[in-house]
Tab-separated table of C-alpha atoms in Angstrom:
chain	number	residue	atom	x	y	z
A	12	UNK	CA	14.194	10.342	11.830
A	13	UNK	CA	13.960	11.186	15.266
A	14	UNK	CA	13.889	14.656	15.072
A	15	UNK	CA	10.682	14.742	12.765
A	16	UNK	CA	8.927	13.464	16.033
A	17	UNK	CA	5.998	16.080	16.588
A	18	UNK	CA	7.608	18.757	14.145
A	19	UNK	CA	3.884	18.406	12.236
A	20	UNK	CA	0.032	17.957	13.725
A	21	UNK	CA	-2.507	16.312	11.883
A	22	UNK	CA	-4.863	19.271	12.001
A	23	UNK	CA	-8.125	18.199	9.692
A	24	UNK	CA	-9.959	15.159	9.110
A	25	UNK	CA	-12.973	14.662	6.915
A	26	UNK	CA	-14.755	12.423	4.446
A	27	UNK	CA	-16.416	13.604	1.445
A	28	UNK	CA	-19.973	14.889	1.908
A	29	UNK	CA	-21.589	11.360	1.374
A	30	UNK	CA	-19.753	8.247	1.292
A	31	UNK	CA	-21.486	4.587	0.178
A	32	UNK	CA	-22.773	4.066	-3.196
A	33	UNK	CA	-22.552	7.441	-5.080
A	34	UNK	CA	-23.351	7.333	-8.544
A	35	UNK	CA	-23.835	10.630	-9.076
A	36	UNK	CA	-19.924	11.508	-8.432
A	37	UNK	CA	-17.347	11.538	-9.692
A	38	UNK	CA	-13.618	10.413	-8.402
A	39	UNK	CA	-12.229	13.939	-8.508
A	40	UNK	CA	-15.543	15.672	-6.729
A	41	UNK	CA	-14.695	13.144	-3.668
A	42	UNK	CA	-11.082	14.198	-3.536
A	43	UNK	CA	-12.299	18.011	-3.981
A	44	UNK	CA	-15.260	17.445	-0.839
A	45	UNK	CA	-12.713	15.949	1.148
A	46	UNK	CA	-10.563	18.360	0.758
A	47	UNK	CA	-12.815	21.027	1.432
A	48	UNK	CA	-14.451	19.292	4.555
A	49	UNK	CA	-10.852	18.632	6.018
A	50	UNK	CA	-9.488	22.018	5.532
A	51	UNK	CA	-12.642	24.171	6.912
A	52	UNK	CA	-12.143	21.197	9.935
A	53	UNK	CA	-8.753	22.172	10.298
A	54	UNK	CA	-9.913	26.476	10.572
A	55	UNK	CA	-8.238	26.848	7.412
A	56	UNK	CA	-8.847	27.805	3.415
A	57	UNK	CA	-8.229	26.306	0.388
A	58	UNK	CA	-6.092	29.310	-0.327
A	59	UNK	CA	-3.482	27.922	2.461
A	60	UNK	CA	-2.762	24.613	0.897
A	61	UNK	CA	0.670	24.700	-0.550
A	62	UNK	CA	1.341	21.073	-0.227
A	63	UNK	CA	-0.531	18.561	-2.303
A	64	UNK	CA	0.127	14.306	-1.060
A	65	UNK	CA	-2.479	12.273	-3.179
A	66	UNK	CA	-2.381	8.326	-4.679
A	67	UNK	CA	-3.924	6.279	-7.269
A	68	UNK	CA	-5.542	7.845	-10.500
A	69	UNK	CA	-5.412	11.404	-10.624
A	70	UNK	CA	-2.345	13.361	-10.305
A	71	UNK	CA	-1.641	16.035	-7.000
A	72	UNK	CA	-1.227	18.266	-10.247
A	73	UNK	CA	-4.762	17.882	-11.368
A	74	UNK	CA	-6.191	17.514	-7.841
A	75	UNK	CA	-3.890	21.694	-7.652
A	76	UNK	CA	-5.768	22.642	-10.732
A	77	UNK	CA	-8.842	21.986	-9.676
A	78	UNK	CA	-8.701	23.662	-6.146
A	79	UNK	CA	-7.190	26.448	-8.065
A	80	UNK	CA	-4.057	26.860	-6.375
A	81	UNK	CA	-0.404	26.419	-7.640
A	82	UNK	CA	0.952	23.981	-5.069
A	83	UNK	CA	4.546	24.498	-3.863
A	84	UNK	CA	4.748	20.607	-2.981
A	85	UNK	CA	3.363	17.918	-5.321
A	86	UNK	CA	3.519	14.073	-4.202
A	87	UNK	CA	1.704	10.871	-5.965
A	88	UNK	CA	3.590	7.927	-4.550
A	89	UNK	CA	1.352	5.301	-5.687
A	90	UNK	CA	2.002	2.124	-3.704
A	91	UNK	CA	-0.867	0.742	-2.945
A	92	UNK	CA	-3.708	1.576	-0.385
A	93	UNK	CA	-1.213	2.411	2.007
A	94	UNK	CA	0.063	5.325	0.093
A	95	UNK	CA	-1.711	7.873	2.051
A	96	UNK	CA	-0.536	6.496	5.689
A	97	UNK	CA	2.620	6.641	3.918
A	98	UNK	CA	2.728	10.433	2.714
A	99	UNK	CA	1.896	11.439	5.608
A	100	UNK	CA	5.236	11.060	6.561
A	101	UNK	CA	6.298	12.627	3.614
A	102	UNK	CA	4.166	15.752	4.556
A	103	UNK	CA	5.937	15.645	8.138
A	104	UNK	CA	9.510	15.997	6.207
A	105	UNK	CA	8.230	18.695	4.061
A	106	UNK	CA	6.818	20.689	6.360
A	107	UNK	CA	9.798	20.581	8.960
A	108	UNK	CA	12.101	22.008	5.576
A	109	UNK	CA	9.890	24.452	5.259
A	110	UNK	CA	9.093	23.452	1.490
A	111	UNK	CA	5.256	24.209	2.393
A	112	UNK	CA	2.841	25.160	5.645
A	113	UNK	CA	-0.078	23.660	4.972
A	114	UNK	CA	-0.536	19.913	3.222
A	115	UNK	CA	-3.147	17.892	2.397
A	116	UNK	CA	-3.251	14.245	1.624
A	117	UNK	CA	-5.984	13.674	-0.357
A	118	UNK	CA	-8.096	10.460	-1.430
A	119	UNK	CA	-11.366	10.441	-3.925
A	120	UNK	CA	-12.272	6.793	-5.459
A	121	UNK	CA	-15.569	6.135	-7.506
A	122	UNK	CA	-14.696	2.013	-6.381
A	123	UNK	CA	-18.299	1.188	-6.923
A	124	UNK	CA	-19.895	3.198	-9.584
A	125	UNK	CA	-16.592	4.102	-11.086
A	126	UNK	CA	-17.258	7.326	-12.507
A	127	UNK	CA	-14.856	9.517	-13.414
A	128	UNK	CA	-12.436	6.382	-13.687
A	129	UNK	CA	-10.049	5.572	-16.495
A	130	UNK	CA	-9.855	1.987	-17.829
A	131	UNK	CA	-6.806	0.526	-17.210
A	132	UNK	CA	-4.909	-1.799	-19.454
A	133	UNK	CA	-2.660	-4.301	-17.627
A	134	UNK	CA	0.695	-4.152	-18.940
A	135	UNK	CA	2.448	-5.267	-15.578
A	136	UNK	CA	4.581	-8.563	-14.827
A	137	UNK	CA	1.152	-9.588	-12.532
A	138	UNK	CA	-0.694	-8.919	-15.937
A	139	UNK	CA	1.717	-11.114	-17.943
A	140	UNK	CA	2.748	-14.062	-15.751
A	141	UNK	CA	-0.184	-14.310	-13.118
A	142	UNK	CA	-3.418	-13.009	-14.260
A	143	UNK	CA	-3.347	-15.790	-17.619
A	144	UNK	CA	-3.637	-18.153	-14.467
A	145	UNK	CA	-6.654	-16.867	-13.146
A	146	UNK	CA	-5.451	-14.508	-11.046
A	147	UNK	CA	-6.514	-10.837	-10.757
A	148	UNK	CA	-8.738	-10.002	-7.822
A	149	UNK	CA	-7.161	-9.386	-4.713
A	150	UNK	CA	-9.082	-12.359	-3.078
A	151	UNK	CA	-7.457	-14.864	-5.256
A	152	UNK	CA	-4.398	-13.566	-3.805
A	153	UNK	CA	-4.691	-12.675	-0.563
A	154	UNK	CA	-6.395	-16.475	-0.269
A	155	UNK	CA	-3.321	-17.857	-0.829
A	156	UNK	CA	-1.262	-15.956	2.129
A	157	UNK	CA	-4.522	-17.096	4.215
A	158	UNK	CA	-4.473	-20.187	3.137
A	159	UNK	CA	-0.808	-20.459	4.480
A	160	UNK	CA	-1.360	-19.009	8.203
A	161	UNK	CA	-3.846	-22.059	8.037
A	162	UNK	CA	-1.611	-24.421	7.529
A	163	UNK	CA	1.582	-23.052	9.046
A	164	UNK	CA	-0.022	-21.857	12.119
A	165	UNK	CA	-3.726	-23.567	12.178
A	166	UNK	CA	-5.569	-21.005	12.240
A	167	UNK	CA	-8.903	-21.697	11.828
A	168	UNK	CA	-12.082	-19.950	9.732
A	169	UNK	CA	-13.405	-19.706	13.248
A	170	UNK	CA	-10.938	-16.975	14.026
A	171	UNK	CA	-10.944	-15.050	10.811
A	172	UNK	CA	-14.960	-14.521	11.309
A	173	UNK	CA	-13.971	-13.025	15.145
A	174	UNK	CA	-12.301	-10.415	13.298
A	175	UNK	CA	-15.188	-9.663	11.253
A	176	UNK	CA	-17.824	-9.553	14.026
A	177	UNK	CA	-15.672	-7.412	16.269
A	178	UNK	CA	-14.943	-4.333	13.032
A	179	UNK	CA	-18.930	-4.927	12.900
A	180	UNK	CA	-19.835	-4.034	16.370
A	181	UNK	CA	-18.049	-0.879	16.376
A	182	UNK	CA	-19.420	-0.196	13.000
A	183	UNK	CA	-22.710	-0.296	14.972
A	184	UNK	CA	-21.803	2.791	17.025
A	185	UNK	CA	-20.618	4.917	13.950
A	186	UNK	CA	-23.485	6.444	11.835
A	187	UNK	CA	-21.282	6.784	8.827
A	188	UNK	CA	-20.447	2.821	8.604
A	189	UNK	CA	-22.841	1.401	5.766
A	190	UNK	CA	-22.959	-2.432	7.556
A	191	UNK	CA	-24.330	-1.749	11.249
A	192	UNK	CA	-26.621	-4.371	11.929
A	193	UNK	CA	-25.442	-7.696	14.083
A	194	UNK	CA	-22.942	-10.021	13.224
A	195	UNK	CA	-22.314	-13.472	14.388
A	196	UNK	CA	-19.515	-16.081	13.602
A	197	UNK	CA	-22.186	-18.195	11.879
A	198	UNK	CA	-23.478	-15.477	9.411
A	199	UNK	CA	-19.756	-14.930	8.307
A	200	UNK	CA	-18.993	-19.001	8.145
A	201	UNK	CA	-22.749	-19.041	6.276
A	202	UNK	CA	-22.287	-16.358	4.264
A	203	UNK	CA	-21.835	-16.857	-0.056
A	204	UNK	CA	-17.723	-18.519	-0.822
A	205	UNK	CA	-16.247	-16.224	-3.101
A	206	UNK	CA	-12.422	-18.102	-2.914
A	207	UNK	CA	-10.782	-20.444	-0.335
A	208	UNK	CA	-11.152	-19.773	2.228
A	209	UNK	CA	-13.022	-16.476	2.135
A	210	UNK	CA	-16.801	-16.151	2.030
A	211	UNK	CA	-18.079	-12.575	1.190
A	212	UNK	CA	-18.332	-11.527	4.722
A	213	UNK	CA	-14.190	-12.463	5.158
A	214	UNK	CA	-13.771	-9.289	2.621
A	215	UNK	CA	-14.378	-5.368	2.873
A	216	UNK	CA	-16.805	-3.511	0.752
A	217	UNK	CA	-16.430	-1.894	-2.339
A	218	UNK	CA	-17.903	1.657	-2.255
A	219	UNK	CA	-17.237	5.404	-3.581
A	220	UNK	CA	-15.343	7.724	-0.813
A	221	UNK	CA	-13.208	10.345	-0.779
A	222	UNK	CA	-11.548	11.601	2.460
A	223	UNK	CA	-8.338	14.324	3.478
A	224	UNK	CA	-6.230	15.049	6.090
A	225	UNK	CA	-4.553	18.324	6.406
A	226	UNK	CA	-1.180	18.875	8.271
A	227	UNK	CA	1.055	21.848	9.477
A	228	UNK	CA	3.885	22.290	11.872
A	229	UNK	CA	3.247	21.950	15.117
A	230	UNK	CA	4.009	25.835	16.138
A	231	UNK	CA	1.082	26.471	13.966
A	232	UNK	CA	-1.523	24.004	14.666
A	233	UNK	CA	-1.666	25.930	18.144
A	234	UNK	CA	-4.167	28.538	15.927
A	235	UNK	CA	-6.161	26.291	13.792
A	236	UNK	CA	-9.729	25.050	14.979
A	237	UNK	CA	-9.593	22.307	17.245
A	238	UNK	CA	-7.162	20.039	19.364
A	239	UNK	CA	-3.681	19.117	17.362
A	240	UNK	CA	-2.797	15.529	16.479
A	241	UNK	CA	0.867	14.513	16.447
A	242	UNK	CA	2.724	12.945	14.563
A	243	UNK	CA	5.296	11.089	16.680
A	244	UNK	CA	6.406	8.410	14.229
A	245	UNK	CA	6.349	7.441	10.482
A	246	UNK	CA	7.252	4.805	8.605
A	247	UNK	CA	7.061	2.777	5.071
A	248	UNK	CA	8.470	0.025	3.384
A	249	UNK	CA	8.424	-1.910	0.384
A	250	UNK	CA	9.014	-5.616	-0.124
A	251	UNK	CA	7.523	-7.249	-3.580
A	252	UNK	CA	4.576	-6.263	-5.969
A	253	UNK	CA	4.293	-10.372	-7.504
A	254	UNK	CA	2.766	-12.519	-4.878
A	255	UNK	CA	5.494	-15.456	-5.265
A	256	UNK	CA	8.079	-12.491	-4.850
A	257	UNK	CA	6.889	-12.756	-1.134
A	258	UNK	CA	9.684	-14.312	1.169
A	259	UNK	CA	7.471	-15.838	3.931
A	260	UNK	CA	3.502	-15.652	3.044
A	261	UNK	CA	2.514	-15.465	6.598
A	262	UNK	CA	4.899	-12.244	7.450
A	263	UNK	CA	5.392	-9.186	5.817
A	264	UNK	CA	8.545	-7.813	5.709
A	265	UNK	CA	7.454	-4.599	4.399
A	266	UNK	CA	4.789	-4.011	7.343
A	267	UNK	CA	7.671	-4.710	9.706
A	268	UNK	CA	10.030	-2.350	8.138
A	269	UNK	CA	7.774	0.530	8.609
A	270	UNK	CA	6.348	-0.280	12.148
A	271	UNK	CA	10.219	-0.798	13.312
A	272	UNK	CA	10.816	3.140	11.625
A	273	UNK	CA	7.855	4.390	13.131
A	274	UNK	CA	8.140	3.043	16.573
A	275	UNK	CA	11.939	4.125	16.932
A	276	UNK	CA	10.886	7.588	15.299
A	277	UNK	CA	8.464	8.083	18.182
A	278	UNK	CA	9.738	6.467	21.036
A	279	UNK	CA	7.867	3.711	21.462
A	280	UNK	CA	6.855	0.325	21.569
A	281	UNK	CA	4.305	-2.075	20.242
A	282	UNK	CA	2.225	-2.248	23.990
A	283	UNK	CA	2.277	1.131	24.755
A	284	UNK	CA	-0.944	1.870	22.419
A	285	UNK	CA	-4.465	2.514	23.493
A	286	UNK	CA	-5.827	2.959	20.273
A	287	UNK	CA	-5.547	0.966	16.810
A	288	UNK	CA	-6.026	1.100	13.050
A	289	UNK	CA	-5.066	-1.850	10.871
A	290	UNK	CA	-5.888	-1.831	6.943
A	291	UNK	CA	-9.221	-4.524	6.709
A	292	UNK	CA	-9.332	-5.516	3.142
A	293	UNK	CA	-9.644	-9.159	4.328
A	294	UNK	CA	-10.543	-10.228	7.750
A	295	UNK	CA	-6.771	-11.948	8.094
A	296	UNK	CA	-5.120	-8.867	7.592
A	297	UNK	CA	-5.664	-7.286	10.939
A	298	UNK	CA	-3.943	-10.427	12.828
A	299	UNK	CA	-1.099	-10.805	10.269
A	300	UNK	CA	-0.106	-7.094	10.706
A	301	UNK	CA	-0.380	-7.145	14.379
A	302	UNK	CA	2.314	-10.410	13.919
A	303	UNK	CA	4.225	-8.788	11.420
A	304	UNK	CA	4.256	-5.551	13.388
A	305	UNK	CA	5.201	-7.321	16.506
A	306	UNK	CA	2.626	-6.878	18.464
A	307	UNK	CA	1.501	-10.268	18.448
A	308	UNK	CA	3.320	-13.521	18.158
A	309	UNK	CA	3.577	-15.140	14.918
A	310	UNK	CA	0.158	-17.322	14.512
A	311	UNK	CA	-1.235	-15.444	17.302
A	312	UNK	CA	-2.898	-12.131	16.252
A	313	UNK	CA	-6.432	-13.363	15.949
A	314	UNK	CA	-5.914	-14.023	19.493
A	315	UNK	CA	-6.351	-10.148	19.775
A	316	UNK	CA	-10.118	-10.365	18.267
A	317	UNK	CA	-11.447	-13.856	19.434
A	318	UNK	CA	-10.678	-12.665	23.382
A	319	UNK	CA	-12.453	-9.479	22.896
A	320	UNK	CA	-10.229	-7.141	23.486
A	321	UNK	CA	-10.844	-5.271	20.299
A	322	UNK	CA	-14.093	-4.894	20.686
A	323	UNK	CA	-16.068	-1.711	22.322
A	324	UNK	CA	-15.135	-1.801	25.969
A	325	UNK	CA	-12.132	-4.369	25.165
A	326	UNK	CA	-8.712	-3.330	26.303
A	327	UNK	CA	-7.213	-2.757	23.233
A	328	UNK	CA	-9.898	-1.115	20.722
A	329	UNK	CA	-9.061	-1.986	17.011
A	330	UNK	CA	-10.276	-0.334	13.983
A	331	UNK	CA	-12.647	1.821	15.604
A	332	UNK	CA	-14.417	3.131	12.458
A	333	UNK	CA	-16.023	-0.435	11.457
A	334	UNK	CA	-13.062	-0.887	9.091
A	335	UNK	CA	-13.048	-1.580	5.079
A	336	UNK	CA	-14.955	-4.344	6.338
A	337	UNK	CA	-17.884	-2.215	7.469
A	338	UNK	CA	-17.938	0.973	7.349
A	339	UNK	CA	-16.570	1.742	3.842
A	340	UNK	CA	-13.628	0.822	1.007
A	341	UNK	CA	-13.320	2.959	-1.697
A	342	UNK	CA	-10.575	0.651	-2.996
A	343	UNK	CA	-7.344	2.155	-1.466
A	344	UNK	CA	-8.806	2.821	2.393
A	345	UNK	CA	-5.754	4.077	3.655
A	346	UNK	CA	-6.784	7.706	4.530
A	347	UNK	CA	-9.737	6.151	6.483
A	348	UNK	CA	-8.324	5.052	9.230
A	349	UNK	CA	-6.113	8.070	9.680
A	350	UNK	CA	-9.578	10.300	9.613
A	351	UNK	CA	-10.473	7.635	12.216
A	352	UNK	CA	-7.502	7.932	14.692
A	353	UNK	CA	-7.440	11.700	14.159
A	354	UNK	CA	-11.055	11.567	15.097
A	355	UNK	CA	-10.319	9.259	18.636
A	356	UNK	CA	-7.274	10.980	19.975
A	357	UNK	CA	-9.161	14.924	19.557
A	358	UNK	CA	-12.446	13.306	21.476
A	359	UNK	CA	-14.534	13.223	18.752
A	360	UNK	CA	-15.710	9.447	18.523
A	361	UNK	CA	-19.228	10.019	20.070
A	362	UNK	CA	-20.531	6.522	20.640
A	363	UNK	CA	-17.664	4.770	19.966
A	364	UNK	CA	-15.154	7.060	22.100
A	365	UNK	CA	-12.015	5.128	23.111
A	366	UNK	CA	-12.209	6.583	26.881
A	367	UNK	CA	-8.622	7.601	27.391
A	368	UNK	CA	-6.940	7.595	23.712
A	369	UNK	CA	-3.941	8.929	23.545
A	370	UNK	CA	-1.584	6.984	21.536
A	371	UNK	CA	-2.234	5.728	17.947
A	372	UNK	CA	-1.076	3.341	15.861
A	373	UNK	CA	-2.282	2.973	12.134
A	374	UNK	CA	-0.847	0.941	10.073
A	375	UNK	CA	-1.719	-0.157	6.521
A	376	UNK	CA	-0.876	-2.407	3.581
A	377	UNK	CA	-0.369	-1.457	-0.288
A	378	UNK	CA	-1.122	-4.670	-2.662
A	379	UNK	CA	-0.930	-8.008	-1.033
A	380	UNK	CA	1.629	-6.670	1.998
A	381	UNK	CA	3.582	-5.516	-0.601
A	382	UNK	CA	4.062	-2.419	0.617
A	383	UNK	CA	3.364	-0.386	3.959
A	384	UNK	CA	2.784	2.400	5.796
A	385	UNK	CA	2.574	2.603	9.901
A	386	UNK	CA	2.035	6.016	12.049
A	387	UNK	CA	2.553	6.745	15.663
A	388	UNK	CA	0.096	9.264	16.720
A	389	UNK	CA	-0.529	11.030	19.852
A	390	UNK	CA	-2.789	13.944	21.563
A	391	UNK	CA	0.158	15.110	23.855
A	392	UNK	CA	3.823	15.927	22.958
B	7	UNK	CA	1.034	-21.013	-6.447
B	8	UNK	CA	3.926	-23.663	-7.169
B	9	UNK	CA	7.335	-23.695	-5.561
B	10	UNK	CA	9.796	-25.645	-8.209
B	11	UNK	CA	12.389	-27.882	-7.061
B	12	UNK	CA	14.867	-25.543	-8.029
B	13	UNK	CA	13.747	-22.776	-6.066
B	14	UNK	CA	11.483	-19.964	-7.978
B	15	UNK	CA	7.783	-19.533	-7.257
B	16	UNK	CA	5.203	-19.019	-9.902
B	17	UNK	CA	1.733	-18.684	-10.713
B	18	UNK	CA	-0.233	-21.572	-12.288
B	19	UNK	CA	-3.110	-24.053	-12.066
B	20	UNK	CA	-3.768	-27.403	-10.383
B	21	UNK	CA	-5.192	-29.761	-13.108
B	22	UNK	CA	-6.457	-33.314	-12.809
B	23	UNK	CA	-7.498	-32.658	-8.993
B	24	UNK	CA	-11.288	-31.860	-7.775
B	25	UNK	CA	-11.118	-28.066	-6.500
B	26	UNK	CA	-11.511	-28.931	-2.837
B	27	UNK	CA	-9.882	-27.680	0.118
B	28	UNK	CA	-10.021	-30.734	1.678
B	29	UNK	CA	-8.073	-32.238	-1.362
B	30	UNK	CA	-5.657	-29.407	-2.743
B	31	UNK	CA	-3.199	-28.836	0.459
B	32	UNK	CA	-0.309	-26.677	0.914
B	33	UNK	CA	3.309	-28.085	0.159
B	34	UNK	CA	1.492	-31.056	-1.446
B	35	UNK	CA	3.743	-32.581	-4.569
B	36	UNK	CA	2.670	-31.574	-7.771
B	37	UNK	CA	4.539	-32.109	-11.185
B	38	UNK	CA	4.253	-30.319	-14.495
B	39	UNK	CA	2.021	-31.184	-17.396
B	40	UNK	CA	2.743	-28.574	-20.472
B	41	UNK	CA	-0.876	-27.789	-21.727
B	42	UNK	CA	-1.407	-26.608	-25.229
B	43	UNK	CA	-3.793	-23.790	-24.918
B	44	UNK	CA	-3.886	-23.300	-28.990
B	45	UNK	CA	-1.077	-23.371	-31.815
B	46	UNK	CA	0.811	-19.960	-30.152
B	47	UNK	CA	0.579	-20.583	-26.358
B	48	UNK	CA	1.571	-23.724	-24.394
B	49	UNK	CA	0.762	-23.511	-20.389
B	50	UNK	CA	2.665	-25.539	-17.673
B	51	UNK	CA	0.090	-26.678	-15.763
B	52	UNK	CA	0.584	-28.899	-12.592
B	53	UNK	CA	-1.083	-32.217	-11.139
B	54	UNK	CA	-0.740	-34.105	-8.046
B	55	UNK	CA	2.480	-35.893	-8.279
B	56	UNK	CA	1.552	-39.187	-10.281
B	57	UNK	CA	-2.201	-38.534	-11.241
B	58	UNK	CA	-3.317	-40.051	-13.933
């Protein structure tokens, strides 16, 4: 893997038009914005795209159709909301063989008003042995992995909240997050229980959002629009889809797997970043990927938010954008925090600038940690 | 979620317990009660170890 390390620059990075509540749009019309905002970002046309990297309802073969180009690359690995951190990786090892110049990984989800959306009829070994049970929603099942760092570890509701009102003030500073105003501890530990031990404020929004990054090799991102973004390492893994196929509840061996290829891909390790994404479904997710990554000891990465060195001005800035939790979840965030890091490590944060970014990591989980994708990305070779 | 004594995990509900945190607790003994949900479908369900 090491020789993929800065073959390919992340070279675009939008959102659709509007993202929030969007009734009036459908799935495909966010992928098709996106992918027009991040290509005319990245001092390209839609004409150029010969690599289409998309997950979750509609096909990279529809999403070709309707840009009205014949793609020379099609991906749809659907694993979760991580798929998109994930194909970015796959774009990197595409582009270095040459099999296209310019891809896109592309993300449009009606989550909220769900237009455009096909019903789905749950066929699947969760539908058949867990849902009957009263499972379905993924807080019933990410619960239970919280409710096991609890007891294995005693964490406390305390520290999940921390998380919370950290993502919130640096969803203050970004004009696109839909949550902006205040947050304390006690509104979270006040706010309406949904399922042990979350209350509503423990888990991300639900909105419509669409949002693309485009990528080339790096000897041609020297003559597209703004400052290149590297990618120094990728990495995925896959470890269960059924929650009691999970080996430890409190660790994921799948978000492991991919930080351990990333990191080695680029060279480096877990404290050398000064910039971080983590997938927010849940407000225990940042801390048990931070553990699971390595970064933090096992039981210890709320520590990260309750000392305040996430938050704006902290030492270690995490999940800059205001996060699924507050700035917006279409349903599979993944590209967000991409757009995000993309957005920090070319300057572009305005407000909520990490002075100094130069190394990001983003890292995200598909399911309940079932599967994961982490990159290393950096504004110098 | 119940872990068996033979090993395997698997999805189910707690039955004859109130629905309290402070009650249900993790690794806490539980033993199987099969529940006829109607003439086709019988559930194993699970209570606290020697309820009722």
């Amino acid at each position: 893997m090491k020789e993929l390390r800065n073959v390919a620059c992340i070279v675009g990075a939008d959102e659709s038009d509007e993202i929030g509540i969007l009734p009036g749009k459908s799935q495909l019309s966010l992928h098709l914005e996106a992918i027009t905002n991040a290509v005319r970002d990245a001092g390209l046309k839609v004409k150029d795209v010969d690599g289409i990297f998309t997950a979750g309802q509609h096909s990279p073969a529809l999403i070709g159709e309707a840009l009205g180009i014949r793609p020379r690359v099609v991906d749809g690995t659907t694993v979760g909301g991580c798929s998109f951190i994930i194909m970015v990786g796959h774009a990197v090892a595409a582009l270095h063989h040459g099999m296209c110049d310019v891809a896109v990984v592309t993300h449009g989800e009606s989550g909220k008003s769900q237009v455009g959306v096909s019903p789905r009829r749950d066929t699947s070994l969760v539908g058949q042995y867990e849902t009957p049970y009263g499972f379905g929603g993924a807080p019933t099942f990410f619960g239970m992995i919280t409710t096991r760092h609890m007891h294995v570890y005693g964490t406390t509701l305390e520290q999940w909240a921390q998380v919370a009102v950290s993502t919130r003030k640096w969803a203050a500073l970004n004009p696109k997050a839909r949550n902006r105003e205040p947050l304390t501890v006690k509104d979270v530990l006040d706010s309406r229980p949904v399922v042990w031990p979350f209350n509503i404020l423990n888990i991300c929004l639900v909105t419509d959002a669409g949002g693309a990054v485009v990528l080339t090799r790096a000897d041609r991102a020297k003559d597209c629009a703004k400052k290149a973004v590297f990618v120094r390492g990728a990495g995925e893994g896959s470890e269960h889809v059924m929650l009691t196929q999970m080996r430890n509840l409190t660790f994921s061996e799948a978000t492991r797997l991919s930080g351990e290829k990333a990191f080695a891909m680029a060279g480096v390790k877990g404290s050398d970043f000064n910039h971080i994404m983590l997938y927010d479904a849940f407000t225990s997710g940042p801390p048990l990927m931070l553990e699971s990554l390595g970064l933090a000891k096992r039981g210890e990465g709320a520590h990260f938010f309750a000392e305040g060195r996430s938050t704006p001005g902290g030492k270690l800035p995490i999940n800059t954008n205001g996060g699924g939790l507050s700035y917006t979840h279409s349903g599979m965030y993944g590209i967000f925090p991409i757009i995000e890091a993309a957005r920090q490590l070319r300057g572009e944060g305005g407000a909520r600038q990490v002075p100094n970014a130069t190394l990001s990591l983003v890292n995200g989980m598909g399911g309940m940690l079932s599967a994961a994708g982490t990159l290393v990305l950096s504004n110098e070779r | 979620m119940i872990e068996l004594a033979e090993g395997p995990r698997m999805m189910s509900n707690l039955i004859n317990v109130a629905p309290d945190p402070k009650v249900i607790r993790c690794d806490m003994p539980v033993e199987v009660v099969f529940t006829k949900i109607n003439d086709d479908i019988t559930l194993p369900l699970f209570q606290p170890e020697g309820a009722r």
